[in-house]
Amino acid sequence: MDHSVQRSDTMNEKFKSMQSSMPWFTVYHPSVIEKPVIRFIKEVWHFRNKPILVVLDPQGKLVCPNALHMMWIWGSNAFPFTSLREESLWREEAWRLELLVNGIDPVILNWINEGKYIFLYGGDDIEWVRKFTNNAQAVAQAARIPLEMVYVGKSSKREKTRQLMATITMEKLSYIWEDLTMIWFFWTRIESMLYSKIQLGKLDDHDPMMQEIKKLLSYDREGGWAVLSNGSNVVVNGHSTTILQALVEYELWKDQVPVKGFDLALQDHHRTIHGISHPCCRFDFPMTMGRIPETMKCPECNRAMEKFSTFLCCHDEAIPEVLFQ
């Protein structure tokens, strides 16, 4: 759309090729879009590089600046894709396992219906995965609870995730999502929940559910995490360090299981550990995203977080050792 760039025959051919693959109406040629329109789309609709889906009503009035987020979260149930509908869906929503996995894996939905305990977990440290899964299985056996575990990868490091999945399968540590598209969809939906709240201007409302979503995204950036549910009900959402410690220290809280139940006993012990350690929180917003919050509160301590600018290479590769020499 940059009018200062001389359009070549190659660029025109590429445009025609892309245009022919699209099943919807397209602009006849980029040159017909005037500069004020381009500026409006960038400055008012906050378009950068990533696709947005602006919704207009029959009178041409804007009713949602970007409906992609609610589509990823609720699918066709978000129709007619207005901001009012988005707010309504959030009011009806609850912090439950279906919010995280709905539309991705029917196996987990079956476990929910069967009332099993379910660990969703992620990270890229195989040693932590081994310790976590082994301790979780040992605790489940000692407490006599039906437990299933599923590895859902990371939002980044695709190749590292693939290697870790192969090890988990070979060592039979837990169930995995073999299709990387499922992992991509899982993290796209979680991130969409955050962006949806940003768009609605309700990111830092006193909303316990959104605090948990922010923790999950932050823990993913800072190593690993695990979410335990009893059927649909989420019991614990923990950083890799705190949830593993809680499992390792089962002997300290096992006597509370007959009194409080497994859910509350684990929840209370994990809360004690968490209150001492307070894992760090971090959020990365690509500059290609149109709407980035000016301020953001930490989901752990509710203080305003510091804002940094980071330059990050997009390649899913380790940093070459030559850079450190």
Short mmCIF file of C-alpha atoms in Angstrom, two decimals:
data_model
loop_
_atom_site.label_atom_id
_atom_site.label_comp_id
_atom_site.label_asym_id
_atom_site.label_seq_id
_atom_site.Cartn_x
_atom_site.Cartn_y
_atom_site.Cartn_z
CA MET A 1 0.00 0.00 0.00
CA ASP A 2 3.06 2.27 0.15
CA HIS A 3 2.56 4.72 -2.73
CA SER A 4 6.22 5.72 -2.61
CA VAL A 5 7.23 2.23 -3.77
CA GLN A 6 7.44 1.78 -7.53
CA ARG A 7 5.20 -1.15 -8.44
CA SER A 8 6.94 -3.61 -10.75
CA ASP A 9 5.48 -6.28 -13.03
CA THR A 10 6.66 -8.88 -10.51
CA MET A 11 4.71 -7.21 -7.70
CA ASN A 12 1.61 -6.97 -9.89
CA GLU A 13 1.84 -10.65 -10.80
CA LYS A 14 2.21 -11.59 -7.14
CA PHE A 15 -0.86 -9.51 -6.27
CA LYS A 16 -2.91 -11.16 -9.03
CA SER A 17 -1.80 -14.60 -7.87
CA MET A 18 -2.87 -13.88 -4.28
CA GLN A 19 -6.09 -12.29 -5.47
CA SER A 20 -7.05 -15.34 -7.55
CA SER A 21 -6.76 -17.61 -4.47
CA MET A 22 -9.18 -15.52 -2.39
CA PRO A 23 -12.86 -16.58 -2.28
CA TRP A 24 -14.00 -13.08 -1.26
CA PHE A 25 -14.14 -9.67 -2.94
CA THR A 26 -10.83 -7.83 -3.21
CA VAL A 27 -9.72 -4.38 -4.24
CA TYR A 28 -9.25 -4.40 -8.03
CA HIS A 29 -5.74 -2.97 -7.67
CA PRO A 30 -3.83 -1.49 -4.69
CA SER A 31 -3.38 1.78 -6.57
CA VAL A 32 -7.10 2.60 -6.21
CA ILE A 33 -6.77 2.93 -2.41
CA GLU A 34 -6.17 6.59 -1.60
CA LYS A 35 -3.58 7.74 0.94
CA PRO A 36 -6.16 9.09 3.44
CA VAL A 37 -7.83 5.66 3.49
CA ILE A 38 -4.51 3.93 4.19
CA ARG A 39 -3.80 6.40 6.97
CA PHE A 40 -7.28 5.89 8.45
CA ILE A 41 -6.88 2.08 8.49
CA LYS A 42 -3.51 2.38 10.20
CA GLU A 43 -4.27 5.13 12.71
CA VAL A 44 -7.97 4.58 13.50
CA TRP A 45 -8.31 0.83 12.94
CA HIS A 46 -4.78 0.19 14.28
CA PHE A 47 -3.76 -2.12 11.42
CA ARG A 48 -0.06 -3.01 11.32
CA ASN A 49 0.96 -6.27 9.69
CA LYS A 50 -1.22 -8.98 11.19
CA PRO A 51 -4.70 -9.54 9.69
CA ILE A 52 -7.68 -7.84 11.31
CA LEU A 53 -11.39 -8.35 10.65
CA VAL A 54 -13.32 -5.11 11.02
CA VAL A 55 -17.10 -5.57 11.25
CA LEU A 56 -19.54 -2.97 9.87
CA ASP A 57 -23.32 -3.03 10.21
CA PRO A 58 -25.67 -2.60 7.18
CA GLN A 59 -25.43 1.18 7.60
CA GLY A 60 -21.62 1.09 7.45
CA LYS A 61 -21.19 1.81 11.16
CA LEU A 62 -18.27 0.10 12.88
CA VAL A 63 -19.54 -2.46 15.39
CA CYS A 64 -16.26 -4.29 16.12
CA PRO A 65 -12.69 -3.12 15.40
CA ASN A 66 -11.42 -6.69 15.14
CA ALA A 67 -13.60 -9.81 15.37
CA LEU A 68 -10.79 -12.34 14.89
CA HIS A 69 -10.24 -12.73 18.64
CA MET A 70 -13.82 -13.70 19.44
CA MET A 71 -13.90 -16.02 16.42
CA TRP A 72 -10.88 -17.95 17.74
CA ILE A 73 -12.44 -18.19 21.21
CA TRP A 74 -16.12 -18.89 20.49
CA GLY A 75 -16.35 -19.65 16.76
CA SER A 76 -19.73 -19.15 15.13
CA ASN A 77 -21.31 -18.65 18.55
CA ALA A 78 -19.84 -15.14 18.41
CA PHE A 79 -22.19 -14.14 15.54
CA PRO A 80 -22.97 -11.34 14.66
CA PHE A 81 -19.40 -10.53 15.76
CA THR A 82 -20.09 -7.19 17.41
CA SER A 83 -18.33 -5.77 20.46
CA LEU A 84 -21.63 -6.01 22.34
CA ARG A 85 -21.77 -9.72 21.57
CA GLU A 86 -18.14 -10.07 22.68
CA GLU A 87 -18.92 -8.44 26.05
CA SER A 88 -21.99 -10.64 26.44
CA LEU A 89 -19.99 -13.83 25.81
CA TRP A 90 -17.41 -12.83 28.42
CA ARG A 91 -20.15 -12.24 31.00
CA GLU A 92 -21.42 -15.77 30.36
CA GLU A 93 -17.93 -17.31 30.52
CA ALA A 94 -16.22 -18.95 33.51
CA TRP A 95 -12.70 -20.10 34.39
CA ARG A 96 -13.09 -23.75 33.38
CA LEU A 97 -11.13 -26.31 31.42
CA GLU A 98 -13.50 -26.15 28.44
CA LEU A 99 -12.54 -22.50 27.95
CA LEU A 100 -8.96 -23.65 27.32
CA VAL A 101 -9.50 -26.75 25.18
CA ASN A 102 -12.98 -26.52 23.62
CA GLY A 103 -12.97 -27.34 19.92
CA ILE A 104 -9.43 -28.74 20.03
CA ASP A 105 -9.44 -32.26 21.49
CA PRO A 106 -12.53 -34.44 22.14
CA VAL A 107 -10.39 -36.83 24.23
CA ILE A 108 -10.05 -34.19 26.96
CA LEU A 109 -13.76 -33.39 26.79
CA ASN A 110 -14.43 -37.11 27.42
CA TRP A 111 -12.12 -37.00 30.47
CA ILE A 112 -14.06 -33.99 31.74
CA ASN A 113 -17.37 -35.84 31.37
CA GLU A 114 -15.88 -38.81 33.24
CA GLY A 115 -14.95 -36.53 36.16
CA LYS A 116 -11.23 -37.27 35.98
CA TYR A 117 -8.43 -35.09 37.28
CA ILE A 118 -6.60 -33.59 34.30
CA PHE A 119 -3.19 -31.93 34.11
CA LEU A 120 -2.55 -29.67 31.12
CA TYR A 121 1.11 -28.73 31.12
CA GLY A 122 3.68 -27.01 28.92
CA GLY A 123 7.32 -25.98 28.74
CA ASP A 124 10.55 -26.84 26.95
CA ASP A 125 12.67 -28.42 29.71
CA ILE A 126 12.62 -32.21 29.38
CA GLU A 127 14.16 -32.74 32.83
CA TRP A 128 11.34 -30.75 34.42
CA VAL A 129 8.79 -32.72 32.38
CA ARG A 130 10.23 -36.01 33.63
CA LYS A 131 10.17 -34.87 37.28
CA PHE A 132 6.71 -33.35 36.96
CA THR A 133 5.01 -36.31 35.26
CA ASN A 134 6.65 -38.91 37.53
CA ASN A 135 5.72 -37.01 40.69
CA ALA A 136 2.18 -36.36 39.44
CA GLN A 137 1.66 -40.06 38.75
CA ALA A 138 3.08 -41.00 42.16
CA VAL A 139 0.82 -38.52 43.97
CA ALA A 140 -2.26 -39.67 42.02
CA GLN A 141 -1.53 -43.27 42.94
CA ALA A 142 -0.97 -42.43 46.62
CA ALA A 143 -4.12 -40.27 46.78
CA ARG A 144 -6.08 -42.80 44.70
CA ILE A 145 -7.41 -40.30 42.20
CA PRO A 146 -7.96 -40.91 38.45
CA LEU A 147 -5.42 -38.67 36.70
CA GLU A 148 -4.74 -37.91 33.03
CA MET A 149 -1.98 -35.64 31.72
CA VAL A 150 -1.52 -33.93 28.35
CA TYR A 151 1.45 -31.94 27.07
CA VAL A 152 0.33 -28.89 25.08
CA GLY A 153 3.73 -27.46 24.13
CA LYS A 154 4.75 -23.81 24.01
CA SER A 155 3.51 -20.74 22.16
CA SER A 156 6.95 -20.51 20.51
CA LYS A 157 10.01 -22.75 19.88
CA ARG A 158 8.19 -25.02 17.48
CA GLU A 159 11.18 -27.27 16.72
CA LYS A 160 12.09 -27.62 20.42
CA THR A 161 8.49 -28.57 21.14
CA ARG A 162 8.57 -31.21 18.41
CA GLN A 163 11.74 -32.77 19.90
CA LEU A 164 10.30 -32.76 23.40
CA MET A 165 7.09 -34.41 22.17
CA ALA A 166 9.13 -37.23 20.64
CA THR A 167 10.87 -37.83 23.98
CA ILE A 168 7.59 -37.77 25.92
CA THR A 169 6.12 -40.34 23.53
CA MET A 170 9.21 -42.59 23.59
CA GLU A 171 9.40 -42.56 27.40
CA LYS A 172 5.58 -42.78 27.76
CA LEU A 173 5.50 -39.83 30.15
CA SER A 174 2.03 -38.58 29.18
CA TYR A 175 -0.51 -38.03 26.42
CA ILE A 176 0.48 -35.41 23.82
CA TRP A 177 -1.10 -33.49 20.96
CA GLU A 178 0.72 -35.02 18.01
CA ASP A 179 -0.65 -32.45 15.59
CA LEU A 180 1.26 -29.19 16.02
CA THR A 181 -1.77 -27.38 14.57
CA MET A 182 -3.65 -28.25 17.78
CA ILE A 183 -0.88 -26.66 19.85
CA TRP A 184 -0.90 -23.58 17.60
CA PHE A 185 -4.69 -23.30 17.93
CA PHE A 186 -4.52 -23.68 21.74
CA TRP A 187 -2.06 -20.79 22.13
CA THR A 188 -3.79 -18.65 19.50
CA ARG A 189 -7.03 -18.92 21.47
CA ILE A 190 -5.33 -18.12 24.79
CA GLU A 191 -3.63 -15.06 23.29
CA SER A 192 -6.94 -14.05 21.68
CA MET A 193 -8.51 -13.94 25.13
CA LEU A 194 -5.91 -11.41 26.23
CA TYR A 195 -6.26 -9.31 23.05
CA SER A 196 -10.04 -9.44 23.31
CA LYS A 197 -9.90 -7.89 26.79
CA ILE A 198 -7.40 -5.28 25.58
CA GLN A 199 -9.72 -4.36 22.73
CA LEU A 200 -12.69 -4.04 25.09
CA GLY A 201 -10.61 -1.85 27.40
CA LYS A 202 -11.08 -4.27 30.31
CA LEU A 203 -7.64 -5.84 30.60
CA ASP A 204 -7.02 -4.86 34.22
CA ASP A 205 -10.54 -5.17 35.55
CA HIS A 206 -10.76 -7.14 38.80
CA ASP A 207 -11.56 -10.26 36.82
CA PRO A 208 -10.17 -13.47 38.42
CA MET A 209 -10.57 -15.38 35.14
CA MET A 210 -8.47 -12.89 33.18
CA GLN A 211 -5.84 -12.92 35.93
CA GLU A 212 -5.49 -16.66 35.37
CA ILE A 213 -5.22 -16.22 31.60
CA LYS A 214 -2.48 -13.62 32.09
CA LYS A 215 -0.61 -15.96 34.45
CA LEU A 216 -0.78 -18.79 31.93
CA LEU A 217 0.66 -16.65 29.13
CA SER A 218 3.36 -15.30 31.43
CA TYR A 219 4.35 -18.74 32.77
CA ASP A 220 4.68 -19.97 29.19
CA ARG A 221 7.25 -17.23 28.52
CA GLU A 222 9.12 -17.92 31.74
CA GLY A 223 9.71 -21.67 31.43
CA GLY A 224 6.75 -23.93 32.09
CA TRP A 225 3.43 -24.38 33.85
CA ALA A 226 0.68 -26.83 34.75
CA VAL A 227 -3.08 -26.47 35.16
CA LEU A 228 -4.94 -29.11 37.17
CA SER A 229 -8.70 -29.55 36.87
CA ASN A 230 -11.18 -31.88 38.48
CA GLY A 231 -13.48 -32.48 35.55
CA SER A 232 -14.39 -29.00 34.35
CA ASN A 233 -13.35 -27.18 37.53
CA VAL A 234 -9.82 -25.73 37.47
CA VAL A 235 -8.09 -26.43 40.79
CA VAL A 236 -4.57 -25.01 40.34
CA ASN A 237 -2.81 -22.86 37.73
CA GLY A 238 0.86 -22.96 38.64
CA HIS A 239 4.34 -22.05 37.45
CA SER A 240 6.62 -25.02 36.74
CA THR A 241 8.63 -24.44 39.93
CA THR A 242 5.72 -24.07 42.36
CA ILE A 243 3.54 -26.88 41.02
CA LEU A 244 6.44 -29.36 41.03
CA GLN A 245 7.38 -28.39 44.59
CA ALA A 246 3.78 -28.91 45.71
CA LEU A 247 3.81 -32.44 44.26
CA VAL A 248 7.24 -33.28 45.68
CA GLU A 249 6.05 -32.17 49.14
CA TYR A 250 2.98 -34.44 49.09
CA GLU A 251 3.99 -35.95 52.44
CA LEU A 252 3.49 -32.51 54.04
CA TRP A 253 -0.15 -32.20 53.01
CA LYS A 254 -1.38 -35.77 52.44
CA ASP A 255 -3.08 -35.84 55.87
CA GLN A 256 -5.30 -32.97 54.71
CA VAL A 257 -6.64 -34.95 51.74
CA PRO A 258 -9.22 -36.98 53.79
CA VAL A 259 -10.25 -33.80 55.62
CA LYS A 260 -10.41 -31.21 52.81
CA GLY A 261 -10.45 -33.38 49.70
CA PHE A 262 -7.57 -33.65 47.22
CA ASP A 263 -8.57 -30.44 45.40
CA LEU A 264 -8.50 -28.10 48.38
CA ALA A 265 -5.51 -29.78 50.04
CA LEU A 266 -3.31 -29.30 46.95
CA GLN A 267 -4.72 -25.83 46.35
CA ASP A 268 -3.88 -24.67 49.89
CA HIS A 269 -0.34 -26.08 49.86
CA HIS A 270 0.36 -24.62 46.42
CA ARG A 271 -0.95 -21.23 47.57
CA THR A 272 1.51 -21.32 50.49
CA ILE A 273 4.45 -22.05 48.17
CA HIS A 274 3.27 -19.47 45.66
CA GLY A 275 2.95 -16.80 48.35
CA ILE A 276 6.63 -17.21 49.20
CA SER A 277 8.12 -17.51 45.69
CA HIS A 278 5.93 -15.18 43.53
CA PRO A 279 7.13 -16.28 40.04
CA CYS A 280 7.99 -13.41 37.68
CA CYS A 281 5.50 -12.29 35.05
CA ARG A 282 6.33 -11.18 31.53
CA PHE A 283 4.30 -10.36 28.41
CA ASP A 284 5.57 -9.90 24.87
CA PHE A 285 3.50 -7.84 22.44
CA PRO A 286 4.74 -7.82 18.81
CA MET A 287 4.80 -4.32 17.32
CA THR A 288 2.87 -5.82 14.40
CA MET A 289 -0.14 -6.04 16.71
CA GLY A 290 -2.25 -2.94 16.35
CA ARG A 291 -3.51 -2.52 19.90
CA ILE A 292 -0.86 -2.70 22.62
CA PRO A 293 -1.82 -1.56 26.14
CA GLU A 294 -0.11 1.57 27.46
CA THR A 295 -0.01 0.06 30.95
CA MET A 296 -0.55 -3.40 32.36
CA LYS A 297 -0.88 -4.77 35.88
CA CYS A 298 0.93 -7.86 37.09
CA PRO A 299 -1.47 -10.80 37.65
CA GLU A 300 0.63 -11.85 40.68
CA CYS A 301 0.89 -8.63 42.72
CA ASN A 302 -1.48 -6.26 40.83
CA ARG A 303 1.24 -3.59 40.51
CA ALA A 304 1.89 -1.69 37.28
CA MET A 305 4.44 -3.60 35.21
CA GLU A 306 7.53 -2.01 33.65
CA LYS A 307 7.54 -1.61 29.88
CA PHE A 308 10.57 -2.55 27.74
CA SER A 309 11.41 -2.59 24.04
CA THR A 310 12.95 -5.86 22.83
CA PHE A 311 14.52 -6.83 19.53
CA LEU A 312 13.98 -10.54 18.99
CA CYS A 313 14.95 -12.67 16.01
CA CYS A 314 11.96 -14.58 14.70
CA HIS A 315 13.86 -17.76 13.77
CA ASP A 316 13.00 -20.83 15.82
CA GLU A 317 16.67 -21.66 16.31
CA ALA A 318 19.17 -21.47 19.13
CA ILE A 319 21.46 -18.43 19.21
CA PRO A 320 24.72 -19.41 17.42
CA GLU A 321 27.64 -19.88 19.79
CA VAL A 322 29.75 -17.64 17.57
CA LEU A 323 27.84 -14.64 18.95
CA PHE A 324 29.25 -15.29 22.39
CA GLN A 325 32.87 -15.59 21.25
#
